[in-house]
Amino acid sequence: MEWEVVIGLEIHAQLATKSKIFSGASTAYGADANTQACAVDLGLPGVLPVFNEEALRMAVKFGLAIDAEIGKRSVFDRKNYFYPDSPKGYQTTQLHHPIVGMGHIDIELDNGSSKRINVTRAHLEEDAGKSVHEGFGGMSGIDLNRAGTPLVEIVSEPELRSAKEASAYFRKMHSIVTYLGICDGDLSQGSMRCDCNVSLRPKGQQEFGTRTEIKNVNSFRNVERAIDVEIERQMDVLEDGGTITQETRLYDADKNETRSMRSKEVENDYRYFPCPDLLPIIIDDNYIEAVRSTLPELPDAKRKRFIESHQLSANDAAVLASSRTLADYFEIAAQAANDYQLAANWVQGDVSATLNRLEIDISELPVNAEQLGRILQLIKDNTLNNGGAKEVFNALVALGEAGKADSTVEKVDALVDSMGLKQVSDTGAIEAIVADVLANNPKLVEGYLNTPVEKRGKAMGPFIGLTRKAAKGVNPQVVMEVLKKKLEELG
Amino acid sequence: MHNKTIAQIARDLAAGEYSSVEVTQSYLDRIQQLDHNYNSFITVTAEQALAQAAAADAMRAAGNATPWTGVPMAHKDIFCTNGVLTSCGSRMLSNFVAPYDATVVANFNNAGAVSLGKLNMDEFAMGSSNESSFYGAVHNPWQLDHVPGGSSGGSAAAVAARLVPGATATDTGGSIRQPAAFCGVTGIKPTYGRVSRWGMIAFASSLDQGGTITRTAEDSAMMLNVMAGFDPKDSTSMQQDVPDYTANLNDSIAGLTIGLPKEYFRDDLSSNMQQQVRNAIAEYEKLGATVKEISLPNTHLAIPVYYVIAPSECSANLSRMDGVRFGHRCDDPQDVNDLFKRSRGEGFGEEVKRRIMVGTYALSAGFYDAYYKKAQQVRRLIKNDFVEAFKQVDVIMSPTTPSPAFKAGEKTSDPVAMYLEDIFTIAINLAGLPAMSIPCGQVDNLPVGLQLIGNYFDESRLLNLGHQFQQVTDWHQQTPADLV
Amino acid sequence: MALEQDQVRNIAELCRLQIDDAQIAAYQNNLSNILELVDQLSAVDTSDVAPMAHPLDAVQRLRADQVTESNQREHFQQIAPATERGHYLVPRVVE
């Protein structure tokens, strides 16, 4: 039988607020266990929540970025369940009146076309703490530092039809929330996690098949792999005449398999009701327009502009627009050099290679965008040749690696000078150097003059090398011309 | 000394008649001598109280005294007190030494008041007789085999027995007014959102409101001056200016219109009760007020609405009591579920478990619309009744309770009968209005309370009306016969 | 509305309350009576009535995004039943 895959994603993105959604505790990652869990986060008796205005602003910003309806009256509900890392015995979330209603994003498919995916809703909620299972002598340790970190949960319509599409959707969401600056997008720290709802149905059937939910997948690659193995598993079951059980599953990346999660199956009656400690959130058009005015250019718009205004290829534009920091870096350098293609080549070439080699983010690169822009300028005005430019770039990286990074543009010029990389194009200066070289190497000159005229082109090689050695950075084009003239004068 | 009101003690301290340490010590002695009769205190913080008193005396000597400097009082054990056991009357919190102060507690501390300790209450404020406390029942000083009312039974009994001149209390469905009526003292529940709920252990968040129990309306005004106000830590706290509640106590009440809801003067109310309340209203007429019959047609729905909303909210509010971060934890839990179930099963008493289960059921899949949502809708109808009524009248009056204090054990086996005790007080919490109970008579040697219901933020008017009544009557000065 | 004993057991499980079997009948009786009391609501017409969230229909106030709390772990964990290396201890959680 031919099966159709139906996938919907629920993405949890941690909002990049300084403090928690309902308390004044810090949201910084990596602190010692429970040192950033205040009385509210711990759910101690008598404490009360107060809503963080920045979490609201960020959620509205997201809604506007995906062209969604903004909930002018949204309400926090309590979702009741007992779990050791859920300190109040309920999670504060939004069920019936989310802050963001129906919206959409476009994803790019492999064949170059794009596909619109509708976003059902996005709501605000609080994150839970973490359970640590190792190192407590058969017990579990509970760390509530993460409890109360603001999240937006972004729920897609079940419109994704393959693991690849799902992964493209996740990447696109990642790109949007990081562009907006509302999430740091750090998957390794769990800043974005994804639940994948997967089901199969016979091709042509309207009705959905029974779905399973793969919880907490936290990388682009794993979303693709987890869904692919789950599709395979479901297909095997169905082809064998079996039925799919609606359940929550976990993806084990090491074994590349999904397995049933036992603990969450006990109950599914969450007894939602409006949180009486919080009141309805009311926002008006003025608020929404004020937030809209802070929206940055989004990835799709930027990609389009790179192609249309700066004649980049679709591929270059897609790569450079994929991340806001990369795009900003690229654009600053390109503007300084007044050459988008040259900057595009460099960012995708030496810059990317260095980032990969050092396993760092563009923001940590010891060569900042202004410095790269200066290097490109020097190429453009013939002060540096390509090799010299690479040498300056690498020297800046090396300084950074040695902990001596210098972020000034002047440092680029200083390095060009101190490394003697300045390309000499002045014919008079080069004539003097060539004259010296010829005078100091009479045997070579003699050999050259004894070479038949038709083979003299090749015999000029050693003179070029010597000249460039004598004066680093001489313009090879000019050297060739001067040498030719001088040698011809000799006979 | 123990017969003095807060206002008198404040004046005496200011006049140097005695020191705060002296008055504090005298109350501490009295508690030690007499409270075994009433069981009104869960914790007496003698050492801290004397230290606060000494500090207050020093403040006064330095010329920095406020009206509250050095005046003794006590807190219902529902208010978190930093470093002091805050049990909420429950085994679940019998080891909970709160790590912070409730805003109300901090306000009294900042005002220079002296806290004598923590007062007994029905477990998690669920009850109308103060028989559900893990620390034992509280006894009514008027007749020890009668209940003091609940849930603020410790606060009411302690004030009635002159163990403390004033106490904080909370009211979710009548928990200030009913015990105040049963014990012959004055209790006020302010408008919802008037007093911060931060650090006040939640029973039903949308109904809970902190207030006071004192002997006089004047003392209630003095306490509210400290308690009331906006608190940025409580999202439901109202940003509304706080008047000086003592400023209008002596205003004339001539020309005010009193509404008497016909649904509150029912035929099944005993003629004795009716008579006491009618007499009190006649006093108001003598003071120049006029009386008008009104109707609050949805009154009969208040108890059903309450017994959906309060248990639903409490079922979630008490979920944090899970034996993980604080409070009672069972021995040798086998797994996480066993830890939750046994810690909670052992930590909570019967009535609390009943309400958690009712709330859990009302919120469970398929029942939300029929119960919780329906109740929130009917709640608006009940509120609208009052909004309409206050277009015609300035204040509404009724009996506080259908009968005087009942005997201990009389209603413990029948929760529904116990719930009906709050029939005259519950609707006010649902509407979020301020209301007060003042002693207005006696039946069979037990006090009877008159309930005064005000419009939103009209606490000053209620206090004014209470004070004026207490200028021309002496019910508030009556003392239980056993008391010396 | 009368509850079955199994319903009582399910409710107790849902809200994590250990109830002795001997007490189930008493809870069944009490809970059924309470539900009967509240069932009066079903007769009320509320078709045009908005549910009431706050007596004064107040709306949520917003807090500035500022870190105002500092580490109080030792203070808070003094009242904890079991902790180790800053973590709250519970029987092993199975996922």
mmCIF file of C-alpha atoms in Angstrom, chain A residues 115-420:
data_model
loop_
_atom_site.group_PDB
_atom_site.id
_atom_site.type_symbol
_atom_site.label_atom_id
_atom_site.label_comp_id
_atom_site.label_asym_id
_atom_site.label_seq_id
_atom_site.Cartn_x
_atom_site.Cartn_y
_atom_site.Cartn_z
ATOM 1 C CA LYS A 115 5.621 25.458 0.556
ATOM 2 C CA ARG A 116 3.383 27.338 2.940
ATOM 3 C CA ILE A 117 2.920 25.712 6.358
ATOM 4 C CA ASN A 118 0.146 27.039 8.558
ATOM 5 C CA VAL A 119 0.832 27.618 12.222
ATOM 6 C CA THR A 120 -2.236 26.787 14.311
ATOM 7 C CA ARG A 121 -1.269 28.874 17.295
ATOM 8 C CA ALA A 122 1.543 29.892 19.605
ATOM 9 C CA HIS A 123 1.056 30.328 23.307
ATOM 10 C CA LEU A 124 3.044 31.443 26.309
ATOM 11 C CA GLU A 125 3.883 29.018 29.093
ATOM 12 C CA GLU A 126 6.440 28.275 31.766
ATOM 13 C CA ASP A 127 9.201 25.711 31.416
ATOM 14 C CA ALA A 128 9.598 22.883 33.957
ATOM 15 C CA GLY A 129 12.701 22.009 35.945
ATOM 16 C CA LYS A 130 15.040 19.134 35.215
ATOM 17 C CA SER A 131 15.430 15.696 36.753
ATOM 18 C CA VAL A 132 18.961 14.342 37.011
ATOM 19 C CA HIS A 133 19.067 10.564 37.185
ATOM 20 C CA GLU A 134 22.764 9.859 37.576
ATOM 21 C CA GLY A 135 24.877 10.383 40.637
ATOM 22 C CA PHE A 136 22.257 10.339 43.368
ATOM 23 C CA GLY A 137 22.580 6.770 44.535
ATOM 24 C CA GLY A 138 19.482 5.383 42.896
ATOM 25 C CA MET A 139 17.451 8.524 43.552
ATOM 26 C CA SER A 140 16.746 11.389 41.154
ATOM 27 C CA GLY A 141 17.873 14.953 41.812
ATOM 28 C CA ILE A 142 15.573 17.834 40.951
ATOM 29 C CA ASP A 143 16.994 21.128 39.705
ATOM 30 C CA LEU A 144 14.417 23.888 39.336
ATOM 31 C CA ASN A 145 16.642 26.572 37.792
ATOM 32 C CA ARG A 146 14.832 26.145 34.480
ATOM 33 C CA ALA A 147 11.385 26.170 36.098
ATOM 34 C CA GLY A 148 9.559 29.323 35.105
ATOM 35 C CA THR A 149 11.680 30.149 32.067
ATOM 36 C CA PRO A 150 9.290 31.664 29.522
ATOM 37 C CA LEU A 151 8.458 29.547 26.508
ATOM 38 C CA VAL A 152 6.426 30.032 23.386
ATOM 39 C CA GLU A 153 4.983 26.775 22.171
ATOM 40 C CA ILE A 154 4.499 26.992 18.419
ATOM 41 C CA VAL A 155 2.017 24.447 17.067
ATOM 42 C CA SER A 156 1.950 23.707 13.336
ATOM 43 C CA GLU A 157 -0.950 22.353 11.364
ATOM 44 C CA PRO A 158 -0.390 18.705 10.332
ATOM 45 C CA GLU A 159 0.746 19.856 6.909
ATOM 46 C CA LEU A 160 4.286 18.518 6.803
ATOM 47 C CA ARG A 161 4.614 15.489 4.562
ATOM 48 C CA SER A 162 8.143 14.238 5.121
ATOM 49 C CA ALA A 163 10.955 14.262 7.650
ATOM 50 C CA LYS A 164 12.820 16.644 5.349
ATOM 51 C CA GLU A 165 9.935 19.092 5.344
ATOM 52 C CA ALA A 166 9.698 18.851 9.104
ATOM 53 C CA SER A 167 13.376 19.594 9.472
ATOM 54 C CA ALA A 168 13.126 22.508 7.019
ATOM 55 C CA TYR A 169 10.211 23.871 9.050
ATOM 56 C CA PHE A 170 12.152 23.565 12.302
ATOM 57 C CA ARG A 171 15.153 25.325 10.706
ATOM 58 C CA LYS A 172 12.946 28.083 9.394
ATOM 59 C CA MET A 173 11.363 28.632 12.819
ATOM 60 C CA HIS A 174 14.828 28.666 14.314
ATOM 61 C CA SER A 175 15.889 31.274 11.812
ATOM 62 C CA ILE A 176 12.793 33.411 12.522
ATOM 63 C CA VAL A 177 13.045 33.393 16.320
ATOM 64 C CA THR A 178 16.758 34.129 16.237
ATOM 65 C CA TYR A 179 16.237 36.902 13.673
ATOM 66 C CA LEU A 180 13.662 38.395 16.016
ATOM 67 C CA GLY A 181 16.092 38.112 18.904
ATOM 68 C CA ILE A 182 13.417 36.478 21.041
ATOM 69 C CA CYS A 183 15.290 33.196 21.462
ATOM 70 C CA ASP A 184 19.017 32.474 21.479
ATOM 71 C CA GLY A 185 18.319 29.389 19.357
ATOM 72 C CA ASP A 186 20.933 27.311 21.178
ATOM 73 C CA LEU A 187 19.706 23.790 20.562
ATOM 74 C CA SER A 188 22.452 22.173 22.615
ATOM 75 C CA GLN A 189 21.226 24.016 25.713
ATOM 76 C CA GLY A 190 17.624 23.132 25.004
ATOM 77 C CA SER A 191 16.635 26.681 24.045
ATOM 78 C CA MET A 192 14.537 25.132 21.275
ATOM 79 C CA ARG A 193 12.969 21.691 21.515
ATOM 80 C CA CYS A 194 10.581 19.980 19.229
ATOM 81 C CA ASP A 195 7.759 17.460 19.716
ATOM 82 C CA CYS A 196 6.933 15.621 16.503
ATOM 83 C CA ASN A 197 3.451 14.221 15.892
ATOM 84 C CA VAL A 198 3.703 11.546 13.257
ATOM 85 C CA SER A 199 1.029 9.421 11.594
ATOM 86 C CA LEU A 200 0.491 7.539 8.369
ATOM 87 C CA ARG A 201 -2.614 7.132 6.250
ATOM 88 C CA PRO A 202 -3.301 5.321 3.011
ATOM 89 C CA LYS A 203 -2.691 7.720 0.163
ATOM 90 C CA GLY A 204 -5.933 9.417 -0.801
ATOM 91 C CA GLN A 205 -7.610 8.873 2.576
ATOM 92 C CA GLN A 206 -8.957 12.047 4.216
ATOM 93 C CA GLU A 207 -9.059 10.838 7.770
ATOM 94 C CA PHE A 208 -5.835 10.983 9.805
ATOM 95 C CA GLY A 209 -4.242 7.808 11.095
ATOM 96 C CA THR A 210 -3.412 7.311 14.768
ATOM 97 C CA ARG A 211 -0.450 9.454 15.695
ATOM 98 C CA THR A 212 2.442 9.111 18.047
ATOM 99 C CA GLU A 213 4.283 12.012 19.614
ATOM 100 C CA ILE A 214 8.064 11.986 19.741
ATOM 101 C CA LYS A 215 8.997 14.216 22.676
ATOM 102 C CA ASN A 216 11.833 16.683 23.064
ATOM 103 C CA VAL A 217 13.914 16.256 19.942
ATOM 104 C CA ASN A 218 16.620 18.880 20.075
ATOM 105 C CA SER A 219 18.539 19.082 16.814
ATOM 106 C CA PHE A 220 17.656 19.622 13.172
ATOM 107 C CA ARG A 221 19.318 16.379 12.223
ATOM 108 C CA ASN A 222 17.575 14.395 14.924
ATOM 109 C CA VAL A 223 14.179 15.734 13.919
ATOM 110 C CA GLU A 224 14.784 14.296 10.478
ATOM 111 C CA ARG A 225 16.209 11.013 11.754
ATOM 112 C CA ALA A 226 13.644 10.525 14.508
ATOM 113 C CA ILE A 227 10.736 11.083 12.144
ATOM 114 C CA ASP A 228 12.243 8.831 9.500
ATOM 115 C CA VAL A 229 12.676 5.908 11.889
ATOM 116 C CA GLU A 230 9.221 6.494 13.342
ATOM 117 C CA ILE A 231 7.713 6.471 9.856
ATOM 118 C CA GLU A 232 9.523 3.221 9.165
ATOM 119 C CA ARG A 233 8.349 1.709 12.433
ATOM 120 C CA GLN A 234 4.736 2.700 11.851
ATOM 121 C CA MET A 235 4.852 1.440 8.291
ATOM 122 C CA ASP A 236 6.157 -1.935 9.468
ATOM 123 C CA VAL A 237 3.376 -2.191 12.023
ATOM 124 C CA LEU A 238 0.692 -1.183 9.530
ATOM 125 C CA GLU A 239 2.009 -3.359 6.704
ATOM 126 C CA ASP A 240 1.897 -6.306 9.106
ATOM 127 C CA GLY A 241 -1.757 -5.564 9.719
ATOM 128 C CA GLY A 242 -1.132 -4.084 13.159
ATOM 129 C CA THR A 243 -2.459 -0.859 14.652
ATOM 130 C CA ILE A 244 -0.613 2.165 16.005
ATOM 131 C CA THR A 245 -1.079 3.011 19.669
ATOM 132 C CA GLN A 246 -1.487 6.680 20.430
ATOM 133 C CA GLU A 247 1.395 7.330 22.801
ATOM 134 C CA THR A 248 4.380 9.452 23.641
ATOM 135 C CA ARG A 249 7.732 8.173 22.448
ATOM 136 C CA LEU A 250 11.338 9.131 23.028
ATOM 137 C CA TYR A 251 14.007 9.228 20.341
ATOM 138 C CA ASP A 252 17.276 7.517 21.220
ATOM 139 C CA ALA A 253 19.859 9.124 18.955
ATOM 140 C CA ASP A 254 22.573 6.552 19.748
ATOM 141 C CA LYS A 255 20.436 3.606 18.712
ATOM 142 C CA ASN A 256 18.509 5.648 16.128
ATOM 143 C CA GLU A 257 15.165 4.323 17.335
ATOM 144 C CA THR A 258 12.074 5.587 19.113
ATOM 145 C CA ARG A 259 10.709 3.878 22.187
ATOM 146 C CA SER A 260 7.536 4.193 24.204
ATOM 147 C CA MET A 261 7.690 6.495 27.261
ATOM 148 C CA ARG A 262 6.075 4.715 30.158
ATOM 149 C CA SER A 263 5.768 7.439 32.753
ATOM 150 C CA LYS A 264 3.619 9.970 30.913
ATOM 151 C CA GLU A 265 0.963 7.446 29.952
ATOM 152 C CA VAL A 266 -0.630 7.128 33.370
ATOM 153 C CA GLU A 267 -2.784 10.192 33.042
ATOM 154 C CA ASN A 268 -3.895 12.568 30.385
ATOM 155 C CA ASP A 269 -6.635 14.432 32.205
ATOM 156 C CA TYR A 270 -4.984 17.812 32.713
ATOM 157 C CA ARG A 271 -8.017 19.559 34.231
ATOM 158 C CA TYR A 272 -7.259 22.900 32.584
ATOM 159 C CA PHE A 273 -8.880 25.967 34.096
ATOM 160 C CA PRO A 274 -8.055 29.691 34.063
ATOM 161 C CA CYS A 275 -5.328 30.519 36.573
ATOM 162 C CA PRO A 276 -7.021 32.587 39.294
ATOM 163 C CA ASP A 277 -3.698 34.110 40.384
ATOM 164 C CA LEU A 278 -3.304 35.751 36.973
ATOM 165 C CA LEU A 279 -5.785 37.929 35.137
ATOM 166 C CA PRO A 280 -6.622 38.203 31.437
ATOM 167 C CA ILE A 281 -3.931 39.948 29.380
ATOM 168 C CA ILE A 282 -5.476 42.734 27.357
ATOM 169 C CA ILE A 283 -3.557 44.484 24.566
ATOM 170 C CA ASP A 284 -4.738 47.020 22.019
ATOM 171 C CA ASP A 285 -3.852 48.046 18.470
ATOM 172 C CA ASN A 286 -1.420 50.701 19.664
ATOM 173 C CA TYR A 287 0.552 48.100 21.528
ATOM 174 C CA ILE A 288 0.559 45.763 18.555
ATOM 175 C CA GLU A 289 1.656 48.519 16.149
ATOM 176 C CA ALA A 290 4.413 49.611 18.503
ATOM 177 C CA VAL A 291 5.750 46.060 18.528
ATOM 178 C CA ARG A 292 5.365 45.788 14.754
ATOM 179 C CA SER A 293 7.554 48.850 14.316
ATOM 180 C CA THR A 294 10.403 46.975 16.014
ATOM 181 C CA LEU A 295 10.294 43.995 13.639
ATOM 182 C CA PRO A 296 13.610 43.465 11.852
ATOM 183 C CA GLU A 297 13.874 42.412 8.198
ATOM 184 C CA LEU A 298 13.014 38.707 8.236
ATOM 185 C CA PRO A 299 14.925 35.901 6.479
ATOM 186 C CA ASP A 300 12.633 35.629 3.454
ATOM 187 C CA ALA A 301 12.731 39.357 2.788
ATOM 188 C CA LYS A 302 16.463 39.488 3.230
ATOM 189 C CA ARG A 303 17.058 36.564 0.889
ATOM 190 C CA LYS A 304 14.915 38.199 -1.734
ATOM 191 C CA ARG A 305 16.762 41.501 -1.385
ATOM 192 C CA PHE A 306 20.179 39.808 -1.680
ATOM 193 C CA ILE A 307 19.080 38.289 -4.959
ATOM 194 C CA GLU A 308 17.247 41.250 -6.404
ATOM 195 C CA SER A 309 19.345 44.196 -5.258
ATOM 196 C CA HIS A 310 22.756 42.586 -5.075
ATOM 197 C CA GLN A 311 22.592 39.919 -7.780
ATOM 198 C CA LEU A 312 23.616 37.055 -5.500
ATOM 199 C CA SER A 313 22.745 33.546 -6.606
ATOM 200 C CA ALA A 314 19.730 31.921 -4.940
ATOM 201 C CA ASN A 315 22.042 29.550 -3.158
ATOM 202 C CA ASP A 316 24.403 32.267 -1.854
ATOM 203 C CA ALA A 317 21.424 34.326 -0.716
ATOM 204 C CA ALA A 318 19.820 31.401 1.100
ATOM 205 C CA VAL A 319 23.016 30.514 2.948
ATOM 206 C CA LEU A 320 23.817 34.101 3.922
ATOM 207 C CA ALA A 321 20.268 34.951 5.003
ATOM 208 C CA SER A 322 19.824 31.789 7.068
ATOM 209 C CA SER A 323 21.076 33.423 10.220
ATOM 210 C CA ARG A 324 20.721 37.027 11.212
ATOM 211 C CA THR A 325 24.196 37.297 12.682
ATOM 212 C CA LEU A 326 25.748 35.792 9.561
ATOM 213 C CA ALA A 327 23.668 38.040 7.315
ATOM 214 C CA ASP A 328 24.565 41.120 9.337
ATOM 215 C CA TYR A 329 28.245 40.211 9.243
ATOM 216 C CA PHE A 330 28.101 39.663 5.524
ATOM 217 C CA GLU A 331 26.280 42.887 4.851
ATOM 218 C CA ILE A 332 28.578 45.096 6.892
ATOM 219 C CA ALA A 333 31.619 43.677 5.090
ATOM 220 C CA ALA A 334 29.921 43.898 1.695
ATOM 221 C CA GLN A 335 28.954 47.514 2.225
ATOM 222 C CA ALA A 336 32.449 48.477 3.357
ATOM 223 C CA ALA A 337 33.940 46.902 0.248
ATOM 224 C CA ASN A 338 31.041 47.939 -1.947
ATOM 225 C CA ASP A 339 31.154 44.427 -3.415
ATOM 226 C CA TYR A 340 28.472 41.920 -2.365
ATOM 227 C CA GLN A 341 29.798 39.067 -4.462
ATOM 228 C CA LEU A 342 33.338 39.401 -3.132
ATOM 229 C CA ALA A 343 31.986 39.495 0.431
ATOM 230 C CA ALA A 344 29.707 36.526 -0.286
ATOM 231 C CA ASN A 345 32.686 34.505 -1.533
ATOM 232 C CA TRP A 346 34.753 35.370 1.509
ATOM 233 C CA VAL A 347 32.000 34.711 4.066
ATOM 234 C CA GLN A 348 31.213 31.340 2.522
ATOM 235 C CA GLY A 349 34.914 30.622 1.993
ATOM 236 C CA ASP A 350 37.549 31.613 4.551
ATOM 237 C CA VAL A 351 35.086 32.836 7.155
ATOM 238 C CA SER A 352 32.976 29.662 7.143
ATOM 239 C CA ALA A 353 36.041 27.448 7.062
ATOM 240 C CA THR A 354 37.474 29.228 10.094
ATOM 241 C CA LEU A 355 34.190 28.975 11.993
ATOM 242 C CA ASN A 356 34.080 25.257 11.290
ATOM 243 C CA ARG A 357 37.702 24.703 12.180
ATOM 244 C CA LEU A 358 37.412 26.571 15.502
ATOM 245 C CA GLU A 359 33.818 25.376 16.130
ATOM 246 C CA ILE A 360 32.697 28.864 17.004
ATOM 247 C CA ASP A 361 29.834 31.151 16.153
ATOM 248 C CA ILE A 362 30.260 34.107 13.840
ATOM 249 C CA SER A 363 29.896 36.415 16.838
ATOM 250 C CA GLU A 364 33.044 34.891 18.317
ATOM 251 C CA LEU A 365 35.189 35.171 15.187
ATOM 252 C CA PRO A 366 38.328 37.250 15.940
ATOM 253 C CA VAL A 367 37.869 39.047 12.609
ATOM 254 C CA ASN A 368 34.834 41.264 12.875
ATOM 255 C CA ALA A 369 32.709 42.413 9.965
ATOM 256 C CA GLU A 370 34.332 45.852 9.828
ATOM 257 C CA GLN A 371 37.770 44.268 9.678
ATOM 258 C CA LEU A 372 36.766 41.906 6.903
ATOM 259 C CA GLY A 373 35.247 44.883 5.114
ATOM 260 C CA ARG A 374 38.605 46.690 5.350
ATOM 261 C CA ILE A 375 40.461 43.653 4.012
ATOM 262 C CA LEU A 376 38.061 43.474 1.066
ATOM 263 C CA GLN A 377 38.504 47.208 0.455
ATOM 264 C CA LEU A 378 42.260 46.682 0.260
ATOM 265 C CA ILE A 379 41.774 43.921 -2.288
ATOM 266 C CA LYS A 380 39.517 46.147 -4.314
ATOM 267 C CA ASP A 381 41.993 49.031 -4.462
ATOM 268 C CA ASN A 382 44.864 46.668 -5.299
ATOM 269 C CA THR A 383 46.659 47.296 -2.019
ATOM 270 C CA LEU A 384 46.407 43.602 -1.206
ATOM 271 C CA ASN A 385 46.449 40.663 -3.487
ATOM 272 C CA ASN A 386 44.342 37.666 -2.619
ATOM 273 C CA GLY A 387 47.197 35.845 -0.910
ATOM 274 C CA GLY A 388 48.066 38.881 1.155
ATOM 275 C CA ALA A 389 44.434 39.278 2.166
ATOM 276 C CA LYS A 390 44.340 35.689 3.398
ATOM 277 C CA GLU A 391 47.519 36.281 5.349
ATOM 278 C CA VAL A 392 46.025 39.305 7.126
ATOM 279 C CA PHE A 393 42.811 37.407 7.825
ATOM 280 C CA ASN A 394 44.695 34.444 9.252
ATOM 281 C CA ALA A 395 46.908 36.714 11.311
ATOM 282 C CA LEU A 396 43.854 38.287 12.920
ATOM 283 C CA VAL A 397 42.431 34.824 13.652
ATOM 284 C CA ALA A 398 45.763 33.759 15.141
ATOM 285 C CA LEU A 399 45.794 36.816 17.405
ATOM 286 C CA GLY A 400 42.328 35.892 18.568
ATOM 287 C CA GLU A 401 43.321 32.309 19.219
ATOM 288 C CA ALA A 402 46.270 33.548 21.244
ATOM 289 C CA GLY A 403 43.894 35.638 23.315
ATOM 290 C CA LYS A 404 45.214 38.889 21.831
ATOM 291 C CA ALA A 405 42.307 39.748 19.590
ATOM 292 C CA ASP A 406 42.261 43.315 18.319
ATOM 293 C CA SER A 407 38.933 44.414 16.972
ATOM 294 C CA THR A 408 39.982 47.730 15.461
ATOM 295 C CA VAL A 409 39.932 48.353 11.742
ATOM 296 C CA GLU A 410 43.316 50.059 12.120
ATOM 297 C CA LYS A 411 44.781 46.709 13.089
ATOM 298 C CA VAL A 412 44.157 45.470 9.552
ATOM 299 C CA ASP A 413 46.265 48.274 8.104
ATOM 300 C CA ALA A 414 48.885 47.851 10.781
ATOM 301 C CA LEU A 415 49.212 44.159 9.938
ATOM 302 C CA VAL A 416 49.466 44.890 6.233
ATOM 303 C CA ASP A 417 52.343 47.210 6.988
ATOM 304 C CA SER A 418 54.132 45.125 9.570
ATOM 305 C CA MET A 419 53.838 41.965 7.489
ATOM 306 C CA GLY A 420 55.002 43.871 4.417
#
